[in-house]
Amino acid sequence: MRKIAEKIEYSPTTIYLYFKDKSDLLVQICEETFAGLAKKLEAIDAKYDDPFEGLKEGCRAYINFALKHPNHYKVVFIMMPQEEADAGQYEYVGSMGDKAFSYLRENVANCIKQNKKSRVDVVDVDVASQVIWAALHGLTSLLITHKDFPWASREKLIGQMIDMIIRTVQE
Amino acid sequence: MRKIAEKIEYSPTTIYLYFKDKSDLLVQICEETFAGLAKKLEAIDAKYDDPFEGLKEGCRAYINFALKHPNHYKVVFIMMPQEEADAGQYEYVGSMGDKAFSYLRENVANCIKQNKKSRVDVVDVDVASQVIWAALHGLTSLLITHKDFPWASREKLIGQMIDMIIRTVQE
DNA sequence: TCAATATACTTAACACCGTTAAGTGCATTG
DNA sequence: CAATGCACTTAACGGTGTTAAGTATATTGA
């Protein structure tokens, strides 16, 4: 907060006239960025007739977004819900993250619906979309936070991850 | 640190006679816990002849471990590498996390080796094991940090996740 | 026109944090 | 019996987010 104050050439307390606290400030900044992701996912949803291609592209967009805005991603999905012991402090309640997820869910639903085979009744849309989100989040968050790990090439990892995800909703 | 000091009924500075700093203390505590995970994974590796069954069980063990020790898991895989901007501060360099991962990698390697079909040369062991770890981490870390999200049943999520993972090394 | 009020901001301080420098009392040693 | 080492503490530093109180300046209403 003091660093921000110095940068904008105001006293630290001035910030509190515009934001409730640090958490509020961070959330508002991140909402702005995540609106871009939601918009991108919406556009992909509209662009592709084949829901599988759409899902692939959506997954790619999610990963690329996270890697392009690592700090924003960290704030929303890694840092924010840290202090849950203190009864809801630093809780992220942004609408844009939800919106982005709902596009993913919709896309997954379309994939499952289009399946002719038996997996229709086996795969639950909620379960599938949550597992897919988790897989995406796992890769992005590890790539962001564990930079020193001897990772394989980023392209191969992303490719294999998306391959794995698509197989879940296929056949 | 002050809370710990109060709990053990010593002055805060006494802790610094036994641990370099807070990070060191946390890492040492977590190493102890993670040794349990490594041991468990080793036992599973030895128990199962079928590497696919072994991998399934190993994945389950990983998830259960994380959910049983959420704070330790958070320290090692979520919190620790947070301050990477300040040149390596709070960097986790524990050996037990690596050990646990190496068991996973070994198990994945055995699965891929046993495959008769063409995917042998398609699936890279490093890529596959890293993607699988990422998927596991994604689910556990989200379940730990985003408790308020409207999750599907934990059993279904875990089941679907492991199903998805197994499919990656199969066929 | 002049006092009352609202606006935009600051100063000083609080309570907390991890951490360090310096010191204290006590046991062990030569 | 003095010197050294050991286990621990007190006091303080520099940092954090945040609040209470105060201060100019602009805007308003009688």
Coordinates of C-alpha atoms (C1' of nucleotides) in Angstrom, one line a residue:
Chain A
M1 CA 0.0 0.0 0.0
R2 CA 2.8 2.4 0.9
K3 CA 4.6 1.6 -2.4
I4 CA 1.5 2.3 -4.4
A5 CA 1.0 5.5 -2.5
E6 CA 4.5 6.6 -3.3
K7 CA 4.0 5.7 -7.0
I8 CA 0.8 7.7 -7.4
E9 CA 2.3 10.5 -5.3
Y10 CA -0.4 10.4 -2.6
S11 CA -0.3 9.6 1.1
P12 CA -1.0 5.9 1.9
T13 CA -4.2 6.8 3.6
T14 CA -5.7 8.4 0.5
I15 CA -6.1 4.9 -1.0
Y16 CA -8.5 4.0 1.8
L17 CA -10.9 6.8 0.5
Y18 CA -11.3 4.8 -2.7
F19 CA -10.8 1.2 -1.6
K20 CA -12.1 -0.6 1.6
D21 CA -8.8 -2.3 2.1
K22 CA -5.9 -4.0 0.3
S23 CA -8.0 -7.0 -0.5
D24 CA -10.6 -4.8 -2.1
L25 CA -8.1 -3.0 -4.2
L26 CA -6.5 -6.2 -5.5
V27 CA -9.9 -7.7 -6.3
Q28 CA -11.0 -4.7 -8.3
I29 CA -7.8 -4.7 -10.3
C30 CA -8.1 -8.4 -11.0
E31 CA -11.8 -8.1 -11.9
E32 CA -10.7 -5.7 -14.7
T33 CA -8.2 -8.2 -16.0
F34 CA -10.4 -11.2 -15.7
A35 CA -13.1 -9.5 -17.6
G36 CA -10.7 -9.8 -20.6
L37 CA -10.6 -13.6 -20.1
A38 CA -14.3 -13.9 -19.8
K39 CA -14.7 -11.9 -23.1
K40 CA -12.1 -14.0 -24.8
L41 CA -13.9 -17.2 -23.7
E42 CA -17.2 -15.8 -24.9
A43 CA -15.7 -15.1 -28.3
I44 CA -14.3 -18.6 -28.6
D45 CA -17.7 -20.1 -27.6
A46 CA -19.3 -18.1 -30.4
K47 CA -16.6 -18.9 -33.0
Y48 CA -16.5 -22.7 -33.0
D49 CA -19.3 -24.9 -34.1
D50 CA -17.5 -28.0 -32.9
P51 CA -17.6 -27.8 -29.1
F52 CA -14.5 -30.0 -28.9
E53 CA -12.5 -27.5 -30.9
G54 CA -14.0 -24.7 -28.8
L55 CA -13.0 -26.5 -25.6
K56 CA -9.5 -26.9 -26.8
E57 CA -9.2 -23.3 -27.7
G58 CA -10.8 -22.2 -24.4
C59 CA -8.3 -24.3 -22.4
R60 CA -5.5 -22.7 -24.4
A61 CA -6.9 -19.3 -23.7
Y62 CA -7.2 -20.0 -20.0
I63 CA -3.6 -21.2 -19.8
N64 CA -2.3 -18.3 -21.9
F65 CA -4.2 -15.8 -19.9
A66 CA -2.7 -17.1 -16.6
L67 CA 0.8 -17.2 -18.0
K68 CA 0.4 -13.7 -19.4
H69 CA -1.0 -12.2 -16.1
P70 CA 0.8 -14.4 -13.5
N71 CA 0.4 -11.8 -10.7
H72 CA -3.3 -11.3 -11.3
Y73 CA -3.8 -15.0 -11.5
K74 CA -1.9 -15.5 -8.3
V75 CA -4.0 -12.9 -6.5
V76 CA -7.3 -14.5 -7.4
F77 CA -6.5 -18.2 -7.3
I78 CA -3.5 -18.6 -5.1
M79 CA -3.1 -15.8 -2.6
M80 CA -6.5 -14.5 -1.9
P81 CA -8.2 -17.4 -0.1
Q82 CA -5.1 -17.9 2.1
E83 CA -6.4 -16.6 5.5
E84 CA -9.5 -18.7 5.7
A85 CA -8.8 -19.5 9.3
D86 CA -9.7 -15.9 10.2
A87 CA -13.3 -16.2 9.1
G88 CA -13.5 -15.0 5.6
Q89 CA -10.7 -12.5 5.5
Y90 CA -9.2 -11.9 2.1
E91 CA -12.0 -13.8 0.4
Y92 CA -12.2 -13.4 -3.4
V93 CA -15.8 -12.9 -4.4
G94 CA -15.2 -11.6 -7.9
S95 CA -17.8 -12.1 -10.6
M96 CA -15.5 -12.4 -13.6
G97 CA -13.8 -15.6 -12.4
D98 CA -17.3 -17.1 -12.0
K99 CA -18.3 -15.9 -15.5
A100 CA -15.2 -17.4 -17.0
F101 CA -15.9 -20.7 -15.3
S102 CA -19.5 -20.7 -16.5
Y103 CA -18.3 -20.5 -20.1
L104 CA -16.0 -23.5 -19.5
R105 CA -18.9 -25.4 -18.0
E106 CA -21.2 -24.6 -20.9
N107 CA -18.6 -25.7 -23.3
V108 CA -18.0 -29.0 -21.5
A109 CA -21.8 -29.5 -21.4
N110 CA -22.0 -29.1 -25.2
C111 CA -19.2 -31.6 -25.7
I112 CA -20.9 -34.2 -23.5
K113 CA -24.3 -33.6 -25.2
Q114 CA -22.8 -34.1 -28.6
N115 CA -21.5 -37.5 -27.7
K116 CA -23.4 -40.4 -29.2
K117 CA -21.9 -43.0 -27.1
S118 CA -22.6 -44.3 -23.7
R119 CA -20.6 -41.9 -21.7
V120 CA -23.4 -39.4 -21.8
D121 CA -25.0 -40.6 -18.6
V122 CA -21.7 -41.5 -17.1
V123 CA -20.0 -38.1 -17.2
D124 CA -21.6 -35.4 -15.0
V125 CA -21.2 -31.9 -16.4
D126 CA -20.4 -30.4 -13.0
V127 CA -17.9 -33.0 -12.1
A128 CA -16.3 -32.9 -15.5
S129 CA -16.0 -29.1 -15.8
Q130 CA -14.6 -28.9 -12.2
V131 CA -12.0 -31.5 -12.9
I132 CA -11.0 -29.8 -16.1
W133 CA -10.7 -26.5 -14.4
A134 CA -8.7 -28.1 -11.7
A135 CA -6.3 -29.7 -14.3
L136 CA -5.9 -26.3 -16.0
H137 CA -5.3 -24.5 -12.7
G138 CA -2.8 -27.2 -11.6
L139 CA -0.6 -26.6 -14.6
T140 CA -0.8 -22.9 -14.7
S141 CA -0.3 -22.4 -10.9
L142 CA 2.7 -24.8 -10.8
L143 CA 4.3 -23.1 -13.9
I144 CA 3.8 -19.7 -12.2
T145 CA 4.9 -20.5 -8.7
H146 CA 7.5 -23.2 -9.3
K147 CA 9.6 -21.6 -11.9
D148 CA 12.8 -23.5 -10.9
F149 CA 11.3 -26.9 -11.4
P150 CA 12.9 -28.8 -14.3
W151 CA 9.8 -28.6 -16.5
A152 CA 9.5 -30.2 -19.9
S153 CA 8.8 -27.8 -22.7
R154 CA 5.9 -25.6 -22.0
E155 CA 4.3 -26.3 -25.4
K156 CA 4.4 -30.1 -24.8
L157 CA 3.0 -29.8 -21.3
I158 CA 0.1 -27.6 -22.6
G159 CA -0.5 -29.9 -25.5
Q160 CA -0.5 -33.0 -23.4
M161 CA -2.8 -31.4 -20.8
I162 CA -5.3 -30.4 -23.4
D163 CA -5.1 -33.8 -24.9
M164 CA -5.9 -35.3 -21.5
I165 CA -8.8 -33.0 -21.0
I166 CA -10.4 -33.6 -24.4
R167 CA -10.2 -37.4 -23.8
T168 CA -12.3 -36.9 -20.7
V169 CA -15.3 -35.6 -22.6
Q170 CA -14.8 -37.7 -25.6
E171 CA -16.2 -41.1 -26.6
Chain B
M1 CA 6.9 -16.6 15.1
R2 CA 5.6 -14.7 18.2
K3 CA 2.6 -17.0 18.5
I4 CA 4.9 -20.1 18.4
A5 CA 7.1 -18.5 21.0
E6 CA 4.2 -17.9 23.3
K7 CA 3.0 -21.5 22.8
I8 CA 6.3 -23.1 23.6
E9 CA 6.8 -20.5 26.4
Y10 CA 10.1 -19.1 25.1
S11 CA 10.9 -15.7 23.9
P12 CA 10.5 -15.2 20.1
T13 CA 14.3 -14.8 19.6
T14 CA 15.0 -18.3 21.0
I15 CA 13.5 -19.8 17.9
Y16 CA 16.2 -18.2 15.8
L17 CA 18.8 -20.2 17.8
Y18 CA 17.4 -23.4 16.2
F19 CA 16.1 -22.2 12.9
K20 CA 17.6 -19.8 10.4
D21 CA 14.3 -18.0 9.8
K22 CA 10.6 -18.6 9.5
S23 CA 11.0 -20.2 6.1
D24 CA 13.5 -22.6 7.4
L25 CA 11.2 -23.6 10.3
L26 CA 8.3 -24.2 8.0
V27 CA 10.3 -26.2 5.5
Q28 CA 11.7 -28.4 8.3
I29 CA 8.2 -29.1 9.7
C30 CA 6.9 -29.9 6.2
E31 CA 9.8 -32.1 5.3
E32 CA 8.8 -34.3 8.3
T33 CA 5.3 -34.6 7.0
F34 CA 6.2 -35.1 3.4
A35 CA 8.5 -37.9 4.4
G36 CA 5.3 -39.8 5.3
L37 CA 3.9 -39.2 1.7
A38 CA 7.1 -40.4 0.1
K39 CA 7.1 -43.5 2.3
K40 CA 3.4 -44.2 1.4
L41 CA 4.1 -43.9 -2.3
E42 CA 7.1 -46.2 -2.0
A43 CA 4.9 -48.8 -0.3
I44 CA 2.3 -48.5 -3.0
D45 CA 5.0 -48.9 -5.7
A46 CA 6.1 -52.1 -4.1
K47 CA 2.7 -53.5 -3.4
Y48 CA 1.1 -53.4 -6.9
D49 CA 2.3 -55.5 -9.8
D50 CA 0.0 -53.7 -12.2
P51 CA 1.5 -50.3 -12.6
F52 CA -1.9 -48.9 -13.6
E53 CA -3.4 -50.0 -10.3
G54 CA -0.3 -48.6 -8.6
L55 CA -0.7 -45.3 -10.3
K56 CA -4.4 -45.1 -9.3
E57 CA -3.5 -45.8 -5.7
G58 CA -0.6 -43.4 -5.8
C59 CA -2.8 -40.6 -7.1
R60 CA -5.4 -41.3 -4.4
A61 CA -2.6 -41.3 -1.8
Y62 CA -1.4 -37.9 -3.0
I63 CA -4.8 -36.3 -2.9
N64 CA -5.6 -37.8 0.5
F65 CA -2.3 -36.6 1.9
A66 CA -2.9 -33.1 0.7
L67 CA -6.4 -33.0 2.1
K68 CA -5.3 -34.5 5.4
H69 CA -2.4 -32.0 5.8
P70 CA -3.8 -28.9 4.0
N71 CA -1.5 -26.4 5.9
H72 CA 1.6 -28.4 5.1
Y73 CA 0.6 -28.8 1.6
K74 CA -0.1 -25.1 1.3
V75 CA 3.2 -24.1 2.7
V76 CA 5.2 -26.3 0.3
F77 CA 3.2 -25.9 -2.9
I78 CA 1.2 -22.7 -2.6
M79 CA 2.7 -20.2 -0.2
M80 CA 6.5 -20.9 -0.3
P81 CA 7.4 -19.8 -3.8
Q82 CA 5.4 -16.6 -3.5
E83 CA 8.1 -14.0 -3.1
E84 CA 10.0 -14.9 -6.2
A85 CA 10.4 -11.3 -7.1
D86 CA 12.8 -10.8 -4.2
A87 CA 15.4 -13.1 -5.7
G88 CA 14.8 -16.5 -4.2
Q89 CA 13.4 -15.6 -0.9
Y90 CA 11.1 -18.2 0.7
E91 CA 12.2 -20.8 -1.8
Y92 CA 11.3 -24.4 -0.9
V93 CA 14.2 -26.7 -1.6
G94 CA 12.9 -29.8 0.3
S95 CA 14.1 -33.2 -0.7
M96 CA 10.9 -35.1 0.3
G97 CA 8.7 -33.4 -2.3
D98 CA 11.2 -34.3 -5.0
K99 CA 11.3 -37.9 -3.7
A100 CA 7.5 -38.2 -3.8
F101 CA 7.5 -36.8 -7.3
S102 CA 10.2 -39.3 -8.4
Y103 CA 8.0 -42.2 -7.3
L104 CA 5.1 -40.8 -9.4
R105 CA 7.4 -40.4 -12.4
E106 CA 8.7 -44.0 -12.0
N107 CA 5.1 -45.3 -11.8
V108 CA 4.1 -43.4 -14.9
A109 CA 7.2 -44.7 -16.7
N110 CA 6.1 -48.3 -15.9
C111 CA 2.6 -47.7 -17.2
I112 CA 3.9 -46.3 -20.5
K113 CA 6.4 -49.2 -20.8
Q114 CA 3.7 -51.8 -20.4
N115 CA 1.6 -50.4 -23.1
K116 CA 1.7 -52.5 -26.2
K117 CA 0.1 -50.0 -28.5
S118 CA 1.5 -47.1 -30.4
R119 CA 1.3 -44.5 -27.7
V120 CA 4.7 -45.6 -26.3
D121 CA 6.6 -43.3 -28.6
V122 CA 3.9 -40.6 -28.4
V123 CA 3.8 -40.1 -24.7
D124 CA 7.0 -38.7 -23.1
V125 CA 7.5 -39.9 -19.5
D126 CA 8.6 -36.4 -18.2
V127 CA 5.7 -34.6 -19.9
A128 CA 3.2 -37.2 -18.8
S129 CA 4.3 -37.3 -15.2
Q130 CA 4.4 -33.5 -14.9
V131 CA 1.0 -33.1 -16.4
I132 CA -0.4 -35.7 -14.1
W133 CA 1.2 -34.0 -11.1
A134 CA -0.2 -30.7 -12.3
A135 CA -3.7 -32.3 -12.5
L136 CA -3.5 -33.7 -9.0
H137 CA -2.1 -30.4 -7.6
G138 CA -4.9 -28.5 -9.3
L139 CA -7.6 -30.5 -7.7
T140 CA -6.1 -30.6 -4.2
S141 CA -5.0 -26.9 -4.2
L142 CA -8.4 -25.7 -5.3
L143 CA -10.2 -27.9 -2.8
I144 CA -7.9 -26.6 -0.1
T145 CA -8.0 -22.9 -1.0
H146 CA -11.5 -22.5 -2.4
K147 CA -13.6 -24.1 0.2
D148 CA -16.6 -21.9 -0.6
F149 CA -16.8 -23.0 -4.3
P150 CA -19.9 -25.1 -5.0
W151 CA -18.0 -28.3 -5.5
A152 CA -19.5 -31.6 -6.7
S153 CA -19.0 -34.4 -4.3
R154 CA -15.4 -34.9 -3.4
E155 CA -15.5 -38.6 -4.2
K156 CA -16.8 -38.0 -7.7
L157 CA -14.2 -35.3 -8.4
I158 CA -11.4 -37.5 -7.2
G159 CA -12.7 -40.5 -9.1
Q160 CA -13.1 -38.5 -12.3
M161 CA -9.7 -37.0 -11.9
I162 CA -8.0 -40.4 -11.5
D163 CA -10.0 -41.7 -14.4
M164 CA -8.8 -38.8 -16.6
I165 CA -5.2 -39.4 -15.5
I166 CA -5.2 -43.1 -16.2
R167 CA -6.6 -42.6 -19.6
T168 CA -3.5 -40.5 -20.4
V169 CA -1.1 -43.3 -19.9
Q170 CA -3.4 -46.0 -21.4
E171 CA -3.7 -47.3 -24.9
Chain C
dT1 C1' -21.6 38.2 1.2
dC2 C1' -20.4 35.3 4.8
dA3 C1' -20.8 31.4 7.5
dA4 C1' -21.8 26.4 7.1
dT5 C1' -20.7 22.4 5.0
dA6 C1' -18.7 19.1 2.0
dT7 C1' -14.5 17.5 -0.5
dA8 C1' -9.9 15.8 -0.9
dC9 C1' -6.2 15.0 1.3
dT10 C1' -2.4 14.5 5.1
dT11 C1' -0.1 13.7 9.7
dA12 C1' 0.5 10.9 13.4
dA13 C1' -0.1 6.9 15.4
dC14 C1' -1.5 2.0 16.4
dA15 C1' -0.9 -2.9 16.4
dC16 C1' 1.2 -6.2 14.2
dC17 C1' 5.0 -8.7 11.9
dG18 C1' 9.9 -11.1 11.2
dT19 C1' 14.3 -10.3 12.7
dT20 C1' 18.9 -8.6 14.9
dA21 C1' 22.2 -6.7 18.5
dA22 C1' 23.4 -6.7 22.8
dG23 C1' 23.3 -8.5 27.2
dT24 C1' 22.3 -11.8 31.3
dG25 C1' 22.6 -15.7 34.3
dC26 C1' 24.3 -20.2 34.7
dA27 C1' 27.1 -24.4 34.0
dT28 C1' 31.5 -26.2 32.5
dT29 C1' 36.1 -26.2 32.1
dG30 C1' 41.5 -25.5 32.7
Chain D
dC1 C1' 38.7 -19.4 41.1
dA2 C1' 38.8 -17.1 36.7
dA3 C1' 37.6 -17.9 31.8
dT4 C1' 34.9 -19.7 28.5
dG5 C1' 30.7 -21.5 26.5
dC6 C1' 25.8 -22.3 26.6
dA7 C1' 20.7 -21.1 26.7
dC8 C1' 18.0 -17.7 26.8
dT9 C1' 16.1 -12.8 27.1
dT10 C1' 15.3 -7.6 26.6
dA11 C1' 15.1 -4.0 23.7
dA12 C1' 14.8 -2.4 19.5
dC13 C1' 14.7 -1.9 14.2
dG14 C1' 12.4 -1.5 10.0
dG15 C1' 8.6 -3.1 7.8
dT16 C1' 3.4 -4.0 7.2
dG17 C1' -1.8 -2.7 6.8
dT18 C1' -4.8 0.4 8.8
dT19 C1' -7.4 4.1 11.7
dA20 C1' -8.4 8.6 14.1
dA21 C1' -8.0 13.1 13.9
dG22 C1' -6.9 17.2 11.6
dT23 C1' -6.3 20.7 7.6
dA24 C1' -6.7 23.3 3.7
dT25 C1' -9.8 24.3 -0.3
dA26 C1' -14.0 24.5 -2.8
dT27 C1' -19.1 24.6 -2.8
dT28 C1' -23.2 25.8 -1.1
dG29 C1' -27.4 28.2 1.3
dA30 C1' -29.3 32.4 3.8

